mmCIF file with all atom_site columns, C-alpha atoms in Angstrom:
data_model
loop_
_atom_site.group_PDB
_atom_site.id
_atom_site.type_symbol
_atom_site.label_atom_id
_atom_site.label_alt_id
_atom_site.label_comp_id
_atom_site.label_asym_id
_atom_site.label_entity_id
_atom_site.label_seq_id
_atom_site.pdbx_PDB_ins_code
_atom_site.Cartn_x
_atom_site.Cartn_y
_atom_site.Cartn_z
_atom_site.occupancy
_atom_site.B_iso_or_equiv
_atom_site.pdbx_formal_charge
_atom_site.auth_seq_id
_atom_site.auth_comp_id
_atom_site.auth_asym_id
_atom_site.auth_atom_id
_atom_site.pdbx_PDB_model_num
ATOM 1   C CA . MET A 1 1   ? 189.326 79.675 99.970  1.00 60.00 ? 574 MET A CA 1
ATOM 2   C CA . ASN A 1 2   ? 191.712 80.265 102.842 1.00 76.00 ? 575 ASN A CA 1
ATOM 3   C CA . ASN A 1 3   ? 189.723 77.946 105.124 1.00 76.00 ? 576 ASN A CA 1
ATOM 4   C CA . THR A 1 4   ? 189.697 75.226 102.460 1.00 80.00 ? 577 THR A CA 1
ATOM 5   C CA . LEU A 1 5   ? 193.466 75.504 102.037 1.00 81.00 ? 578 LEU A CA 1
ATOM 6   C CA . HIS A 1 6   ? 193.892 75.363 105.802 1.00 76.00 ? 579 HIS A CA 1
ATOM 7   C CA . LEU A 1 7   ? 191.796 72.169 106.004 1.00 79.00 ? 580 LEU A CA 1
ATOM 8   C CA . LEU A 1 8   ? 193.701 70.584 103.111 1.00 83.00 ? 581 LEU A CA 1
ATOM 9   C CA . ILE A 1 9   ? 197.077 71.301 104.700 1.00 85.00 ? 582 ILE A CA 1
ATOM 10  C CA . ARG A 1 10  ? 195.775 70.022 108.024 1.00 81.00 ? 583 ARG A CA 1
ATOM 11  C CA . LYS A 1 11  ? 194.586 66.763 106.429 1.00 86.00 ? 584 LYS A CA 1
ATOM 12  C CA . ILE A 1 12  ? 197.863 66.253 104.561 1.00 89.00 ? 585 ILE A CA 1
ATOM 13  C CA . PHE A 1 13  ? 199.944 66.706 107.707 1.00 88.00 ? 586 PHE A CA 1
ATOM 14  C CA . ALA A 1 14  ? 197.563 64.552 109.766 1.00 86.00 ? 587 ALA A CA 1
ATOM 15  C CA . LEU A 1 15  ? 197.778 61.767 107.212 1.00 90.00 ? 588 LEU A CA 1
ATOM 16  C CA . SER A 1 16  ? 201.564 62.093 107.006 1.00 92.00 ? 589 SER A CA 1
ATOM 17  C CA . PHE A 1 17  ? 202.068 61.893 110.763 1.00 91.00 ? 590 PHE A CA 1
ATOM 18  C CA . THR A 1 18  ? 199.513 59.099 111.062 1.00 92.00 ? 591 THR A CA 1
ATOM 19  C CA . LEU A 1 19  ? 201.376 57.052 108.456 1.00 93.00 ? 592 LEU A CA 1
ATOM 20  C CA . ILE A 1 20  ? 204.737 57.778 110.101 1.00 94.00 ? 593 ILE A CA 1
ATOM 21  C CA . PHE A 1 21  ? 203.517 56.621 113.515 1.00 92.00 ? 594 PHE A CA 1
ATOM 22  C CA . LEU A 1 22  ? 201.711 53.601 112.074 1.00 94.00 ? 595 LEU A CA 1
ATOM 23  C CA . GLY A 1 23  ? 204.938 52.665 110.285 1.00 95.00 ? 596 GLY A CA 1
ATOM 24  C CA . LEU A 1 24  ? 206.890 53.020 113.522 1.00 94.00 ? 597 LEU A CA 1
ATOM 25  C CA . ALA A 1 25  ? 204.335 50.889 115.374 1.00 94.00 ? 598 ALA A CA 1
ATOM 26  C CA . ALA A 1 26  ? 204.604 48.223 112.656 1.00 95.00 ? 599 ALA A CA 1
ATOM 27  C CA . ALA A 1 27  ? 208.407 48.333 112.837 1.00 96.00 ? 600 ALA A CA 1
ATOM 28  C CA . ILE A 1 28  ? 208.270 47.928 116.622 1.00 94.00 ? 601 ILE A CA 1
ATOM 29  C CA . LEU A 1 29  ? 205.909 44.964 116.221 1.00 94.00 ? 602 LEU A CA 1
ATOM 30  C CA . ILE A 1 30  ? 208.196 43.323 113.650 1.00 95.00 ? 603 ILE A CA 1
ATOM 31  C CA . SER A 1 31  ? 211.188 43.952 115.925 1.00 94.00 ? 604 SER A CA 1
ATOM 32  C CA . LEU A 1 32  ? 209.281 42.345 118.782 1.00 92.00 ? 605 LEU A CA 1
ATOM 33  C CA . VAL A 1 33  ? 208.534 39.192 116.790 1.00 93.00 ? 606 VAL A CA 1
ATOM 34  C CA . VAL A 1 34  ? 212.121 38.954 115.491 1.00 93.00 ? 607 VAL A CA 1
ATOM 35  C CA . SER A 1 35  ? 213.610 39.400 118.968 1.00 90.00 ? 608 SER A CA 1
ATOM 36  C CA . VAL A 1 36  ? 211.322 36.704 120.419 1.00 90.00 ? 609 VAL A CA 1
ATOM 37  C CA . PHE A 1 37  ? 212.333 34.210 117.733 1.00 90.00 ? 610 PHE A CA 1
ATOM 38  C CA . GLU A 1 38  ? 216.027 35.118 118.022 1.00 89.00 ? 611 GLU A CA 1
ATOM 39  C CA . GLY A 1 39  ? 215.872 34.798 121.800 1.00 87.00 ? 612 GLY A CA 1
ATOM 40  C CA . ILE A 1 40  ? 214.208 31.389 121.606 1.00 86.00 ? 613 ILE A CA 1
ATOM 41  C CA . ALA A 1 41  ? 216.684 30.218 118.959 1.00 87.00 ? 614 ALA A CA 1
ATOM 42  C CA . SER A 1 42  ? 219.699 31.304 121.025 1.00 88.00 ? 615 SER A CA 1
ATOM 43  C CA . ASP A 1 43  ? 218.487 29.648 124.258 1.00 80.00 ? 616 ASP A CA 1
ATOM 44  C CA . VAL A 1 44  ? 218.052 32.897 126.191 1.00 80.00 ? 617 VAL A CA 1
ATOM 45  C CA . ASP A 1 45  ? 216.002 32.647 129.393 1.00 81.00 ? 618 ASP A CA 1
ATOM 46  C CA . ILE A 1 46  ? 212.365 32.522 128.268 1.00 82.00 ? 619 ILE A CA 1
ATOM 47  C CA . MET A 1 47  ? 211.244 34.765 131.132 1.00 78.00 ? 620 MET A CA 1
ATOM 48  C CA . GLN A 1 48  ? 213.720 37.456 130.044 1.00 78.00 ? 621 GLN A CA 1
ATOM 49  C CA . ILE A 1 49  ? 212.458 37.215 126.462 1.00 83.00 ? 622 ILE A CA 1
ATOM 50  C CA . PHE A 1 50  ? 208.836 37.671 127.446 1.00 82.00 ? 623 PHE A CA 1
ATOM 51  C CA . LEU A 1 51  ? 209.535 40.469 129.919 1.00 77.00 ? 624 LEU A CA 1
ATOM 52  C CA . SER A 1 52  ? 211.348 42.491 127.285 1.00 79.00 ? 625 SER A CA 1
ATOM 53  C CA . SER A 1 53  ? 208.624 41.589 124.774 1.00 86.00 ? 626 SER A CA 1
ATOM 54  C CA . ILE A 1 54  ? 205.930 43.012 127.020 1.00 83.00 ? 627 ILE A CA 1
ATOM 55  C CA . ASN A 1 55  ? 207.889 46.235 127.316 1.00 79.00 ? 628 ASN A CA 1
ATOM 56  C CA . THR A 1 56  ? 208.380 46.499 123.548 1.00 86.00 ? 629 THR A CA 1
ATOM 57  C CA . GLY A 1 57  ? 204.752 45.597 122.854 1.00 87.00 ? 630 GLY A CA 1
ATOM 58  C CA . VAL A 1 58  ? 203.399 48.274 125.156 1.00 82.00 ? 631 VAL A CA 1
ATOM 59  C CA . ILE A 1 59  ? 205.672 50.879 123.547 1.00 85.00 ? 632 ILE A CA 1
ATOM 60  C CA . GLY A 1 60  ? 204.354 49.783 120.153 1.00 88.00 ? 633 GLY A CA 1
ATOM 61  C CA . LEU A 1 61  ? 200.806 50.100 121.472 1.00 86.00 ? 634 LEU A CA 1
ATOM 62  C CA . ALA A 1 62  ? 201.520 53.642 122.694 1.00 83.00 ? 635 ALA A CA 1
ATOM 63  C CA . VAL A 1 63  ? 202.887 54.639 119.279 1.00 88.00 ? 636 VAL A CA 1
ATOM 64  C CA . PHE A 1 64  ? 199.851 53.045 117.573 1.00 89.00 ? 637 PHE A CA 1
ATOM 65  C CA . GLU A 1 65  ? 197.529 54.898 119.953 1.00 85.00 ? 638 GLU A CA 1
ATOM 66  C CA . LEU A 1 66  ? 199.282 58.162 119.104 1.00 84.00 ? 639 LEU A CA 1
ATOM 67  C CA . ALA A 1 67  ? 198.706 57.497 115.395 1.00 87.00 ? 640 ALA A CA 1
ATOM 68  C CA . LEU A 1 68  ? 194.999 56.886 116.044 1.00 86.00 ? 641 LEU A CA 1
ATOM 69  C CA . VAL A 1 69  ? 194.661 60.079 118.081 1.00 82.00 ? 642 VAL A CA 1
ATOM 70  C CA . ILE A 1 70  ? 196.378 62.154 115.394 1.00 82.00 ? 643 ILE A CA 1
ATOM 71  C CA . ASN A 1 71  ? 194.202 60.654 112.685 1.00 83.00 ? 644 ASN A CA 1
ATOM 72  C CA . LYS A 1 72  ? 190.975 61.133 114.625 1.00 79.00 ? 645 LYS A CA 1
ATOM 73  C CA . GLU A 1 73  ? 191.617 64.663 115.830 1.00 75.00 ? 646 GLU A CA 1
ATOM 74  C CA . TYR A 1 74  ? 193.330 66.312 112.899 1.00 74.00 ? 647 TYR A CA 1
ATOM 75  C CA . SER A 1 75  ? 192.045 64.694 109.730 1.00 72.00 ? 648 SER A CA 1
ATOM 76  C CA . SER A 1 76  ? 188.342 65.408 110.144 1.00 68.00 ? 649 SER A CA 1
ATOM 77  C CA . ASN A 1 77  ? 186.447 68.375 108.699 1.00 61.00 ? 650 ASN A CA 1
ATOM 78  C CA . LYS A 1 78  ? 185.724 70.761 111.541 1.00 56.00 ? 651 LYS A CA 1
ATOM 79  C CA . GLU A 1 79  ? 184.532 73.817 109.688 1.00 50.00 ? 652 GLU A CA 1
ATOM 80  C CA . ASP A 1 80  ? 181.494 74.439 111.864 1.00 45.00 ? 653 ASP A CA 1
ATOM 81  C CA . GLU A 1 81  ? 183.087 73.438 115.163 1.00 51.00 ? 654 GLU A CA 1
ATOM 82  C CA . HIS A 1 82  ? 185.350 75.548 117.319 1.00 48.00 ? 655 HIS A CA 1
ATOM 83  C CA . GLU A 1 83  ? 188.765 74.418 116.143 1.00 52.00 ? 656 GLU A CA 1
ATOM 84  C CA . ASP A 1 84  ? 190.545 76.622 118.646 1.00 55.00 ? 657 ASP A CA 1
ATOM 85  C CA . ASP A 1 85  ? 189.033 74.903 121.682 1.00 70.00 ? 658 ASP A CA 1
ATOM 86  C CA . THR A 1 86  ? 192.278 73.338 122.800 1.00 71.00 ? 659 THR A CA 1
ATOM 87  C CA . ILE A 1 87  ? 191.038 72.225 126.205 1.00 76.00 ? 660 ILE A CA 1
ATOM 88  C CA . ALA A 1 88  ? 188.140 70.256 124.742 1.00 78.00 ? 661 ALA A CA 1
ATOM 89  C CA . THR A 1 89  ? 190.526 68.591 122.288 1.00 76.00 ? 662 THR A CA 1
ATOM 90  C CA . LEU A 1 90  ? 192.936 67.722 125.101 1.00 78.00 ? 663 LEU A CA 1
ATOM 91  C CA . ARG A 1 91  ? 190.102 66.341 127.237 1.00 82.00 ? 664 ARG A CA 1
ATOM 92  C CA . ARG A 1 92  ? 189.199 63.986 124.387 1.00 79.00 ? 665 ARG A CA 1
ATOM 93  C CA . THR A 1 93  ? 192.690 62.809 123.462 1.00 79.00 ? 666 THR A CA 1
ATOM 94  C CA . MET A 1 94  ? 194.855 62.918 126.575 1.00 83.00 ? 667 MET A CA 1
ATOM 95  C CA . PRO A 1 95  ? 193.152 60.283 128.728 1.00 87.00 ? 668 PRO A CA 1
ATOM 96  C CA . ARG A 1 96  ? 193.617 57.521 126.143 1.00 81.00 ? 669 ARG A CA 1
ATOM 97  C CA . PHE A 1 97  ? 197.221 58.387 125.392 1.00 81.00 ? 670 PHE A CA 1
ATOM 98  C CA . ILE A 1 98  ? 198.269 59.097 128.989 1.00 88.00 ? 671 ILE A CA 1
ATOM 99  C CA . GLY A 1 99  ? 196.493 55.909 130.069 1.00 85.00 ? 672 GLY A CA 1
ATOM 100 C CA . THR A 1 100 ? 198.545 53.915 127.573 1.00 81.00 ? 673 THR A CA 1
ATOM 101 C CA . VAL A 1 101 ? 201.745 55.614 128.735 1.00 84.00 ? 674 VAL A CA 1
ATOM 102 C CA . CYS A 1 102 ? 200.855 54.875 132.371 1.00 87.00 ? 675 CYS A CA 1
ATOM 103 C CA . VAL A 1 103 ? 200.309 51.217 131.547 1.00 84.00 ? 676 VAL A CA 1
ATOM 104 C CA . ALA A 1 104 ? 203.700 51.140 129.793 1.00 82.00 ? 677 ALA A CA 1
ATOM 105 C CA . LEU A 1 105 ? 205.466 52.799 132.708 1.00 86.00 ? 678 LEU A CA 1
ATOM 106 C CA . SER A 1 106 ? 203.755 50.583 135.272 1.00 86.00 ? 679 SER A CA 1
ATOM 107 C CA . LEU A 1 107 ? 204.762 47.468 133.370 1.00 84.00 ? 680 LEU A CA 1
ATOM 108 C CA . GLU A 1 108 ? 208.317 48.767 133.058 1.00 84.00 ? 681 GLU A CA 1
ATOM 109 C CA . GLY A 1 109 ? 208.474 49.326 136.818 1.00 86.00 ? 682 GLY A CA 1
ATOM 110 C CA . LEU A 1 110 ? 207.054 45.877 137.553 1.00 85.00 ? 683 LEU A CA 1
ATOM 111 C CA . ILE A 1 111 ? 209.440 44.251 135.081 1.00 82.00 ? 684 ILE A CA 1
ATOM 112 C CA . MET A 1 112 ? 212.344 46.004 136.795 1.00 83.00 ? 685 MET A CA 1
ATOM 113 C CA . VAL A 1 113 ? 211.154 44.763 140.195 1.00 84.00 ? 686 VAL A CA 1
ATOM 114 C CA . ILE A 1 114 ? 210.958 41.180 138.891 1.00 80.00 ? 687 ILE A CA 1
ATOM 115 C CA . LYS A 1 115 ? 214.343 41.444 137.184 1.00 79.00 ? 688 LYS A CA 1
ATOM 116 C CA . TYR A 1 116 ? 216.083 42.897 140.241 1.00 80.00 ? 689 TYR A CA 1
ATOM 117 C CA . SER A 1 117 ? 214.446 40.322 142.501 1.00 79.00 ? 690 SER A CA 1
ATOM 118 C CA . GLN A 1 118 ? 215.667 37.458 140.312 1.00 76.00 ? 691 GLN A CA 1
ATOM 119 C CA . LEU A 1 119 ? 219.206 38.853 140.226 1.00 77.00 ? 692 LEU A CA 1
ATOM 120 C CA . ASP A 1 120 ? 219.303 39.587 143.983 1.00 77.00 ? 693 ASP A CA 1
ATOM 121 C CA . LEU A 1 121 ? 219.822 43.310 143.364 1.00 77.00 ? 694 LEU A CA 1
ATOM 122 C CA . ALA A 1 122 ? 217.446 44.583 146.038 1.00 75.00 ? 695 ALA A CA 1
ATOM 123 C CA . GLY A 1 123 ? 219.581 47.703 146.467 1.00 79.00 ? 696 GLY A CA 1
ATOM 124 C CA . ASN A 1 124 ? 218.565 48.829 142.992 1.00 79.00 ? 697 ASN A CA 1
ATOM 125 C CA . LEU A 1 125 ? 214.851 48.858 143.760 1.00 84.00 ? 698 LEU A CA 1
ATOM 126 C CA . TYR A 1 126 ? 214.980 52.652 143.949 1.00 87.00 ? 699 TYR A CA 1
ATOM 127 C CA . TYR A 1 127 ? 214.724 52.811 140.162 1.00 88.00 ? 700 TYR A CA 1
ATOM 128 C CA . PRO A 1 128 ? 211.491 50.845 139.752 1.00 88.00 ? 701 PRO A CA 1
ATOM 129 C CA . VAL A 1 129 ? 209.982 52.624 142.750 1.00 90.00 ? 702 VAL A CA 1
ATOM 130 C CA . ALA A 1 130 ? 210.823 55.943 141.081 1.00 92.00 ? 703 ALA A CA 1
ATOM 131 C CA . VAL A 1 131 ? 209.257 54.799 137.790 1.00 91.00 ? 704 VAL A CA 1
ATOM 132 C CA . ILE A 1 132 ? 206.079 53.602 139.515 1.00 92.00 ? 705 ILE A CA 1
ATOM 133 C CA . SER A 1 133 ? 205.906 56.786 141.616 1.00 94.00 ? 706 SER A CA 1
ATOM 134 C CA . CYS A 1 134 ? 206.260 58.944 138.515 1.00 94.00 ? 707 CYS A CA 1
ATOM 135 C CA . THR A 1 135 ? 203.512 56.910 136.873 1.00 94.00 ? 708 THR A CA 1
ATOM 136 C CA . ALA A 1 136 ? 201.236 57.580 139.821 1.00 95.00 ? 709 ALA A CA 1
ATOM 137 C CA . LEU A 1 137 ? 202.126 61.283 139.639 1.00 96.00 ? 710 LEU A CA 1
ATOM 138 C CA . LEU A 1 138 ? 201.365 61.368 135.903 1.00 94.00 ? 711 LEU A CA 1
ATOM 139 C CA . LEU A 1 139 ? 198.026 59.648 136.418 1.00 94.00 ? 712 LEU A CA 1
ATOM 140 C CA . SER A 1 140 ? 197.197 62.002 139.295 1.00 95.00 ? 713 SER A CA 1
ATOM 141 C CA . ALA A 1 141 ? 198.097 65.011 137.129 1.00 94.00 ? 714 ALA A CA 1
ATOM 142 C CA . LEU A 1 142 ? 195.781 63.718 134.410 1.00 92.00 ? 715 LEU A CA 1
ATOM 143 C CA . GLY A 1 143 ? 192.996 63.319 136.960 1.00 92.00 ? 716 GLY A CA 1
ATOM 144 C CA . LEU A 1 144 ? 193.595 66.838 138.259 1.00 93.00 ? 717 LEU A CA 1
ATOM 145 C CA . PHE A 1 145 ? 193.555 68.238 134.726 1.00 90.00 ? 718 PHE A CA 1
ATOM 146 C CA . LEU A 1 146 ? 190.278 66.460 133.971 1.00 89.00 ? 719 LEU A CA 1
ATOM 147 C CA . HIS A 1 147 ? 188.793 67.661 137.257 1.00 90.00 ? 720 HIS A CA 1
ATOM 148 C CA . LEU A 1 148 ? 189.857 71.289 136.741 1.00 89.00 ? 721 LEU A CA 1
ATOM 149 C CA . THR A 1 149 ? 188.566 71.365 133.164 1.00 86.00 ? 722 THR A CA 1
ATOM 150 C CA . ASN A 1 150 ? 185.327 69.514 133.947 1.00 83.00 ? 723 ASN A CA 1
ATOM 151 C CA . ASN A 1 151 ? 183.182 72.650 133.782 1.00 73.00 ? 724 ASN A CA 1
ATOM 152 C CA . HIS A 1 152 ? 184.915 73.997 130.705 1.00 62.00 ? 725 HIS A CA 1
ATOM 153 C CA . THR A 1 153 ? 182.360 75.384 128.311 1.00 50.00 ? 726 THR A CA 1
ATOM 154 C CA . VAL A 1 154 ? 182.878 76.706 124.831 1.00 46.00 ? 727 VAL A CA 1
ATOM 155 C CA . SER A 1 155 ? 182.117 80.396 124.633 1.00 45.00 ? 728 SER A CA 1
ATOM 156 C CA . THR A 1 156 ? 180.026 81.290 121.622 1.00 38.00 ? 729 THR A CA 1
#
């Protein structure tokens, strides 16, 4: 009975968080479309509109990806599996999410480089270099984590 209650609570929370993040992703997508149309209607530079749209779209994708990961990992019945195997769960979920975050950060850094180049603000290139360097560090940390946990076996 206790295990059934635990699984029910787990499913309810997984569904709740999945719906919250899907709602946020939908709101970000709607905001993206509205800002593109408002920018076009107000004669804002089209390049600026699309650069900010890419940034917003990738953030929406990351939130959507988080909703998918939560739904996949926490709403299934795992009575016979080892639910406490945190490392195996992280090895399944982290690469997709961290990969999406790295794409978002890389795009943000590249957008900053383009923006600063267009505005002749070469002295401010420290910021995009820092963002891109942190992205490389995050991706390297993910690779190190995957390498160090490669031989992880579930003890029975």
